[in-house]
Amino acid sequence: MTTRFAESPDTAPDTTPGTASDTTPGTDTDTTPGTASDTTPGTASDTAPDTAPDTAPGTDTDRRASLGALAELDRLVGSYGMASRVQQLPNHPGEPRFAIFTASMGDLTAVAANIAESAAGSDIRGGMDGAGGGLDAERAARLCVAESLERYSSCVFDESALRWATAEELGDEALDLGTVPRCAPRELAHPRSIVTAPDPAGPMRWARGWSLTGNRPVWVPAVMVWMHIKAKSAAERFTSPISTGCAAHSDLAAALVGAICEVVERDSIALTWLQRIPWPRIELDEIPERLAPYAERHRAGHVRTLFFDATTDLGIPTVYSIDLTPDNEVLGQLVMCNTDLDPVTSIGKIMRESASSRIAMQVPRPRPENPDDFLNVFHGASYMGAPERVGDFAFLLDGAERRPLSGMPRLSTGTAEGDLRLLVDRLGAAGCDVVAVELTTDEARDVGFRVVRVIIPQLMPLSFVHTARYTAHPRLYEAPARLGYPVHAEADLNPLPQPFA
């Protein structure tokens, strides 16, 4: 597999300040080390446990050197920066004491017309702020900026760079709408439905992407690429914008790896809950040295976490987890998940990110009474997090199968380029089309970062919209069968809202 794109970072044209580049990712990758940024709402940016230092060296020069490319993100913070301020959040008493920071971007409706149009007068301040966690404050304080940069880049775009057309008019140059997830007729007929069936004859906006599996340019529906993009035709309502598959990194290949892994992760999350798959519980029969500091801090709290091997038929290691805190009147259960070619990395990341999510999930927020009105991550996660709902997780908690961590495959090649080839080859062999779109803004490019969105239409999407769970997607029924698990028909799917946070 050749990971070649339309333009290299050295030749890609400059973009308009505050807008996304209309080019596809470049041919070469940066060599400066950095960190991928996860866009899960309320969680910390992605960084592998084995690359994060336990403590920063003593001098300012040493500290900046240990941060690598993350140190460049300081230039985005200030009164006239992308983020106005960075602040540390307090851990709740008795919970794992990781350093958790957030980067405030303020009111983005004032800088991007599409965000203002999408917000429609509502106050979205804080809704897109990035969070970052780590063993030391220096790194965590930059990771939250990396996540804010990722989220900002996924929200701003140049409307004039998009192309209005139908899928029929674009033909083979367009993403095949026949492969994208779709809602079942019962979902579409629901009185609170906000989506439609994909319509190849319906006009919509398209953005240029690159198929990593087909090694060719491809037009992608813009509503599958950006957040805060309001549908401007009935055809554009076939999906609900979500952050799945966005990633930022100083290295292009690493950004693509992070984005692909997140799409695979979200596929497993959806399959797990809707089909109630009783994954084997992971026994931590070993604590590798690089995981030890994370495990030590996690165990110091009162949170009990169970890990499950949620690796699907794709064979890409995925870890699903449930935090159990029955003494917490607000958050008795918290679901996390991560995909990485090394499951040890996933467990360390979950330990760290759950600390961030636990802070976010215990902030009082309004929630509709009827689950059919649930629209965002906090709705389902807070509803299912109530301690009295622990029985709804019995399909996992009561499972008897165990799998030692030492027995799980570790597939990392040791390089981002090698990992990217492995992932694309494996997904291609499974019949998936892996499409990447460049989201890099001027702000990102100026500090040496790339931001990408990866779309894999054949995989099951994560949805926080309870009336739109895409239950007509073939993979929802085919994947459990290939894994040897019972397959629930549409009428027998889990009726409860998505608990992942």
XYZ file of C-alpha atoms in Angstrom:
501
model
C 0.000 0.000 0.000
C 1.348 3.401 -0.990
C 0.324 6.216 1.307
C 0.472 8.909 -1.325
C -1.680 12.005 -1.374
C -2.347 14.857 -3.719
C 0.247 17.272 -2.381
C 3.179 17.231 0.015
C 3.306 19.542 3.047
C 6.087 21.470 1.365
C 4.084 22.241 -1.763
C 0.549 22.515 -0.411
C -0.841 26.027 -0.915
C -1.460 28.341 2.010
C -4.979 28.398 3.340
C -7.148 31.329 4.263
C -6.738 32.130 7.973
C -9.377 30.339 9.992
C -10.426 28.020 7.171
C -9.568 24.464 6.313
C -7.346 23.611 3.404
C -9.169 22.277 0.371
C -6.253 20.034 -0.508
C -5.903 16.377 0.366
C -3.121 15.240 2.714
C 0.406 15.423 1.379
C 2.960 12.835 0.372
C 5.590 13.385 3.025
C 5.266 13.382 6.785
C 6.828 15.675 9.327
C 9.603 14.179 11.425
C 8.997 16.148 14.603
C 7.560 13.924 17.370
C 4.131 14.834 18.648
C 0.856 13.408 19.799
C -2.388 12.417 18.161
C -5.474 14.125 19.449
C -8.631 12.251 20.203
C -11.965 14.011 19.705
C -14.148 12.050 22.028
C -16.351 14.605 23.841
C -15.053 15.301 27.326
C -11.899 13.214 27.024
C -8.224 13.948 26.885
C -6.083 14.076 23.791
C -4.324 10.937 22.665
C -0.774 10.098 23.596
C 0.758 6.680 24.069
C 1.767 5.782 27.633
C 5.161 4.567 26.528
C 6.053 7.934 24.992
C 4.896 10.256 27.787
C 7.598 11.100 30.358
C 6.680 10.612 34.013
C 8.080 14.016 34.934
C 9.566 16.849 32.932
C 13.280 17.676 33.383
C 14.178 20.641 35.565
C 15.087 23.508 33.221
C 12.741 25.318 30.853
C 14.906 24.238 27.907
C 14.803 20.616 29.028
C 11.053 20.754 29.544
C 10.413 22.141 26.078
C 12.744 19.555 24.555
C 10.864 16.746 26.299
C 7.585 18.040 24.883
C 8.767 17.895 21.281
C 6.270 19.329 18.829
C 3.761 19.906 21.625
C 5.827 22.896 22.787
C 4.937 24.716 19.553
C 1.299 24.738 20.623
C 2.107 27.424 23.181
C 1.966 29.888 20.279
C -1.764 29.243 19.922
C -2.598 30.355 23.461
C -3.202 33.978 24.453
C -5.581 36.902 24.156
C -5.392 36.779 20.349
C -4.719 33.062 20.021
C -6.941 30.145 19.090
C -7.275 29.360 22.809
C -7.610 32.244 25.235
C -6.458 30.331 28.288
C -5.415 26.928 29.620
C -6.439 25.871 33.101
C -6.087 22.801 35.290
C -9.219 21.031 36.484
C -9.454 19.560 39.986
C -9.865 15.806 40.367
C -12.844 14.676 42.382
C -11.981 13.357 45.854
C -10.949 9.710 45.801
C -10.552 9.552 42.004
C -7.325 8.854 40.062
C -5.114 11.933 40.252
C -3.977 12.529 36.706
C -3.191 16.088 35.633
C -6.228 17.273 33.648
C -6.267 20.566 31.721
C -8.704 22.295 29.403
C -8.107 24.915 26.697
C -10.856 27.500 26.270
C -11.696 28.682 22.745
C -14.499 31.030 23.750
C -17.320 31.888 21.360
C -16.466 30.363 17.976
C -19.669 31.733 16.455
C -17.866 35.083 16.264
C -15.136 33.754 13.959
C -16.867 31.247 11.688
C -20.144 31.885 9.889
C -20.937 28.180 9.570
C -20.614 27.699 13.333
C -22.905 30.657 13.961
C -25.417 29.213 11.498
C -25.220 25.788 13.118
C -25.536 27.163 16.656
C -28.650 29.108 15.648
C -28.358 31.500 18.573
C -27.526 28.940 21.245
C -24.527 29.416 23.531
C -21.868 26.862 22.534
C -19.028 28.314 24.590
C -17.111 25.473 26.198
C -18.723 22.846 24.004
C -15.691 22.488 21.748
C -12.945 23.108 24.304
C -10.229 20.474 24.299
C -9.165 18.485 27.345
C -5.801 16.883 27.986
C -4.558 14.542 30.656
C -1.260 13.004 31.625
C 1.155 12.025 34.351
C 2.669 15.490 34.423
C 1.116 18.922 34.090
C 3.514 20.199 31.423
C 2.400 17.632 28.887
C -1.280 17.673 29.829
C -1.380 21.470 29.444
C -0.304 21.106 25.798
C -2.450 18.095 25.005
C -5.603 20.084 25.712
C -4.454 22.681 23.175
C -3.824 19.900 20.638
C -7.371 18.683 21.109
C -8.773 22.190 20.824
C -6.804 22.624 17.609
C -8.259 19.392 16.270
C -11.799 20.409 17.155
C -11.386 23.915 15.779
C -9.989 22.521 12.514
C -12.914 20.134 12.214
C -15.378 23.031 12.399
C -14.063 25.667 9.999
C -14.075 25.371 6.233
C -14.272 27.407 3.070
C -17.769 27.080 1.654
C -16.556 28.222 -1.778
C -14.185 25.231 -1.954
C -17.071 22.754 -1.793
C -18.801 21.378 -4.864
C -22.563 21.117 -5.239
C -23.557 17.969 -7.146
C -25.455 14.718 -6.864
C -23.737 11.388 -6.354
C -25.171 10.300 -9.692
C -23.514 13.259 -11.428
C -20.127 12.498 -9.833
C -20.342 8.797 -10.627
C -17.338 6.682 -9.679
C -15.465 9.787 -8.489
C -17.787 10.022 -5.461
C -17.958 7.983 -2.293
C -20.514 5.253 -2.922
C -23.603 6.302 -0.961
C -24.750 2.699 -1.134
C -22.038 1.824 1.398
C -22.738 4.520 3.999
C -24.602 3.656 7.218
C -28.340 4.132 7.012
C -31.249 4.162 9.400
C -33.963 1.530 9.270
C -37.449 2.483 8.007
C -38.701 2.432 11.601
C -36.080 4.999 12.593
C -36.800 7.201 9.598
C -40.520 7.120 10.358
C -40.059 8.126 13.977
C -41.769 11.472 14.693
C -38.519 12.787 16.201
C -36.326 11.573 13.335
C -33.753 14.107 12.138
C -32.181 12.035 9.345
C -33.133 10.795 5.905
C -32.076 7.869 3.729
C -29.026 8.447 1.481
C -30.202 9.800 -1.881
C -27.832 9.481 -4.860
C -30.089 11.822 -6.851
C -30.158 14.525 -4.185
C -27.881 17.572 -4.480
C -25.345 18.079 -1.694
C -21.942 19.621 -1.037
C -18.823 17.542 -1.622
C -15.223 17.836 -0.464
C -12.138 16.316 -2.061
C -10.608 13.365 -0.234
C -8.205 10.535 -0.927
C -8.910 6.823 -0.794
C -6.009 5.155 1.005
C -7.273 1.745 -0.056
C -8.012 2.681 -3.668
C -5.071 5.100 -4.000
C -7.210 7.658 -5.820
C -9.012 10.954 -5.235
C -12.642 10.712 -4.194
C -15.436 13.181 -3.532
C -16.864 12.917 -0.010
C -20.135 14.425 1.287
C -19.129 17.539 3.237
C -21.572 16.677 6.031
C -19.462 13.582 6.733
C -16.309 15.694 7.047
C -16.951 18.745 9.227
C -18.712 19.502 12.479
C -21.044 22.498 12.704
C -22.083 22.149 9.083
C -25.813 22.723 8.761
C -27.646 20.684 6.154
C -28.650 22.854 3.201
C -30.625 20.240 1.306
C -32.773 17.242 2.224
C -30.087 14.943 0.817
C -27.531 16.262 3.326
C -29.603 15.012 6.248
C -28.593 11.364 5.762
C -26.051 11.653 8.570
C -25.552 13.579 11.794
C -22.150 15.307 12.110
C -19.883 13.728 14.734
C -16.187 13.941 15.562
C -15.393 10.280 14.801
C -12.230 9.905 12.723
C -10.652 13.309 13.392
C -7.046 13.444 14.578
C -4.204 15.944 14.868
C -0.486 15.221 14.977
C 2.808 16.754 13.914
C 3.336 13.634 11.765
C 0.835 12.997 8.976
C 1.096 9.211 9.111
C 0.565 9.269 12.881
C -2.489 11.497 12.463
C -3.954 9.045 9.957
C -3.224 6.102 12.259
C -4.998 7.862 15.136
C -7.977 8.732 12.957
C -8.330 5.199 11.554
C -8.080 3.671 15.015
C -10.834 5.955 16.282
C -13.203 4.855 13.502
C -12.459 1.211 14.358
C -13.005 1.990 18.056
C -16.392 3.594 17.411
C -17.423 0.611 15.277
C -16.731 -1.685 18.236
C -18.569 0.601 20.666
C -21.719 0.555 18.532
C -21.580 -3.206 17.981
C -20.976 -3.881 21.682
C -23.977 -1.957 22.915
C -26.535 -2.597 20.209
C -25.820 -6.336 19.954
C -24.915 -6.757 23.652
C -21.728 -8.616 22.785
C -20.316 -10.392 25.888
C -16.639 -9.708 25.235
C -14.067 -11.592 27.348
C -12.803 -9.692 30.370
C -9.113 -8.808 30.270
C -7.038 -9.980 33.212
C -4.094 -7.696 33.910
C -1.742 -10.624 34.494
C 1.191 -8.356 33.711
C 1.876 -4.654 34.159
C 4.570 -3.655 31.654
C 6.960 -0.975 32.886
C 5.476 1.677 30.618
C 1.991 0.987 32.005
C 3.046 0.893 35.664
C 2.803 4.649 36.475
C -0.685 4.796 34.978
C -1.819 1.699 36.842
C -0.363 3.026 40.098
C -2.300 6.294 39.921
C -5.451 4.548 38.797
C -5.337 2.051 41.658
C -4.831 4.854 44.188
C -8.421 5.963 43.606
C -11.683 4.282 44.513
C -12.677 3.645 40.875
C -12.864 -0.024 39.895
C -12.346 -0.507 36.160
C -13.074 -3.686 34.221
C -11.430 -4.061 30.820
C -12.807 -6.166 27.952
C -11.252 -7.397 24.724
C -13.615 -5.805 22.208
C -11.515 -6.684 19.157
C -13.879 -7.259 16.254
C -13.539 -9.395 13.158
C -11.098 -6.789 11.814
C -8.449 -8.121 14.208
C -7.356 -4.612 15.276
C -6.900 -4.679 19.081
C -9.667 -2.786 20.887
C -10.255 -2.421 24.617
C -13.691 -1.572 26.060
C -13.972 -0.621 29.722
C -16.526 0.078 32.424
C -15.733 2.190 35.479
C -17.720 1.072 38.512
C -18.291 3.476 41.420
C -21.502 2.333 43.147
C -20.927 4.819 45.977
C -21.132 7.734 43.524
C -24.710 9.019 43.405
C -24.153 10.711 40.022
C -21.847 8.389 38.104
C -22.050 4.730 38.985
C -20.861 3.527 35.569
C -18.682 5.113 32.893
C -17.905 3.481 29.555
C -14.621 4.099 27.746
C -13.001 2.447 24.741
C -9.790 2.654 22.726
C -8.278 1.043 19.666
C -4.517 0.786 19.254
C -2.228 -1.759 17.652
C -0.820 -2.313 21.154
C -3.513 -3.073 23.779
C -1.156 -1.977 26.576
C -1.266 1.515 25.097
C -5.071 1.368 25.051
C -5.317 0.422 28.711
C -2.976 3.233 29.748
C -4.902 5.724 27.669
C -8.232 4.611 29.120
C -6.903 4.956 32.659
C -5.817 8.511 31.910
C -8.796 9.598 29.826
C -11.374 8.217 32.231
C -10.051 10.702 34.795
C -10.892 13.513 32.357
C -14.265 12.060 31.387
C -15.212 11.571 35.021
C -14.736 15.290 35.641
C -16.840 16.185 32.587
C -19.595 13.699 33.369
C -20.103 14.952 36.924
C -20.835 18.515 35.832
C -24.604 19.100 36.207
C -26.261 19.466 32.799
C -29.868 19.496 31.636
C -31.053 16.269 30.018
C -34.331 15.531 28.247
C -36.676 13.232 30.139
C -37.439 11.113 27.083
C -34.464 9.149 25.655
C -35.935 9.686 22.207
C -34.859 13.302 22.616
C -31.241 12.426 23.442
C -28.876 14.137 20.996
C -25.417 14.409 22.565
C -22.819 12.354 24.408
C -23.793 13.598 27.858
C -27.436 12.586 27.492
C -26.980 8.834 27.130
C -23.840 8.625 29.270
C -25.433 10.411 32.232
C -28.668 8.418 31.899
C -26.858 5.083 31.821
C -24.350 6.270 34.431
C -26.975 6.322 37.167
C -25.929 3.704 39.762
C -29.317 1.972 39.628
C -28.725 1.110 35.950
C -25.725 -1.135 36.626
C -27.870 -4.191 35.833
C -28.129 -3.029 32.214
C -24.439 -3.870 31.821
C -24.899 -7.466 32.979
C -24.165 -8.877 29.519
C -20.576 -7.754 30.109
C -20.250 -7.736 33.898
C -21.599 -11.261 34.347
C -19.547 -12.836 31.563
C -17.343 -15.793 32.547
C -14.767 -15.664 29.734
C -11.353 -14.246 30.609
C -8.385 -13.230 28.458
C -4.930 -12.383 29.865
C -3.397 -9.131 28.724
C -0.198 -11.027 27.963
C -2.118 -13.130 25.434
C -3.474 -10.233 23.401
C -1.665 -9.522 20.108
C 0.588 -6.482 19.854
C 0.699 -5.519 16.210
C 2.578 -2.216 16.217
C 5.386 -2.121 13.679
C 7.320 0.500 15.607
C 6.775 3.289 13.060
C 3.760 5.362 12.110
C 4.282 4.609 8.417
C 4.402 0.877 9.103
C 1.321 1.027 11.321
C -0.550 2.961 8.650
C 0.279 0.368 6.009
C -0.825 -2.441 8.328
C -4.150 -0.790 9.124
C -4.994 0.140 5.554
C -4.044 -3.290 4.253
C -6.110 -5.032 6.918
C -9.161 -2.837 6.338
C -8.827 -3.171 2.590
C -8.750 -6.954 2.891
C -11.974 -6.723 4.909
C -13.665 -4.880 2.030
C -13.482 -1.416 3.586
C -12.705 1.840 1.817
C -10.502 4.105 3.956
C -10.906 7.728 2.846
C -8.929 10.656 4.284
C -9.687 14.366 4.032
C -7.277 17.123 5.031
C -8.667 19.507 7.646
C -5.430 21.388 8.362
C -6.038 25.085 9.021
C -3.489 27.886 8.895
C -3.358 27.779 12.686
C -2.412 24.106 12.624
C 0.080 24.437 9.802
C 1.799 27.380 11.499
C 2.688 25.206 14.508
C 3.666 22.181 12.438
C 0.523 20.089 12.925
C -1.717 18.258 10.469
C -5.393 17.570 11.059
C -7.255 14.858 9.180
C -10.639 13.204 9.014
C -10.896 9.522 8.100
C -14.153 7.997 6.879
C -14.709 4.229 6.596
C -18.348 3.887 5.479
C -18.498 0.104 5.796
C -17.962 0.260 9.563
C -20.692 0.823 12.133
C -20.963 4.453 13.260
C -21.323 5.652 16.824
C -24.443 7.745 17.301
C -25.566 9.735 20.325
C -28.897 10.478 18.618
C -31.144 7.803 20.077
C -33.653 7.909 17.227
C -30.879 7.515 14.626
C -28.707 4.512 15.470
C -28.235 3.365 11.849
C -29.754 -0.031 12.508
C -30.116 -0.860 8.801
C -26.329 -0.996 8.321
C -25.411 -4.576 7.285
C -22.321 -4.632 9.503
C -24.455 -4.466 12.645
C -25.621 -8.017 11.916
C -22.730 -9.446 9.914
C -19.897 -8.699 12.360
C -21.316 -10.573 15.389
C -22.044 -13.566 13.168
C -18.444 -13.648 11.920
C -17.263 -13.509 15.532
C -19.487 -16.422 16.537
C -21.786 -14.396 18.797
C -25.595 -14.524 18.712
C -27.085 -11.995 16.301
C -30.032 -9.932 17.486
C -32.500 -8.829 14.820
C -33.439 -5.168 14.599
C -36.431 -5.583 16.898
C -34.239 -7.239 19.554
C -31.390 -4.738 19.594
C -30.506 -3.041 22.876
C -33.231 -0.382 23.295
C -31.239 1.645 25.835
C -29.306 4.826 24.942
C -25.590 4.702 24.155
C -23.567 4.925 27.421
C -20.151 5.679 25.928
C -18.601 8.935 27.051
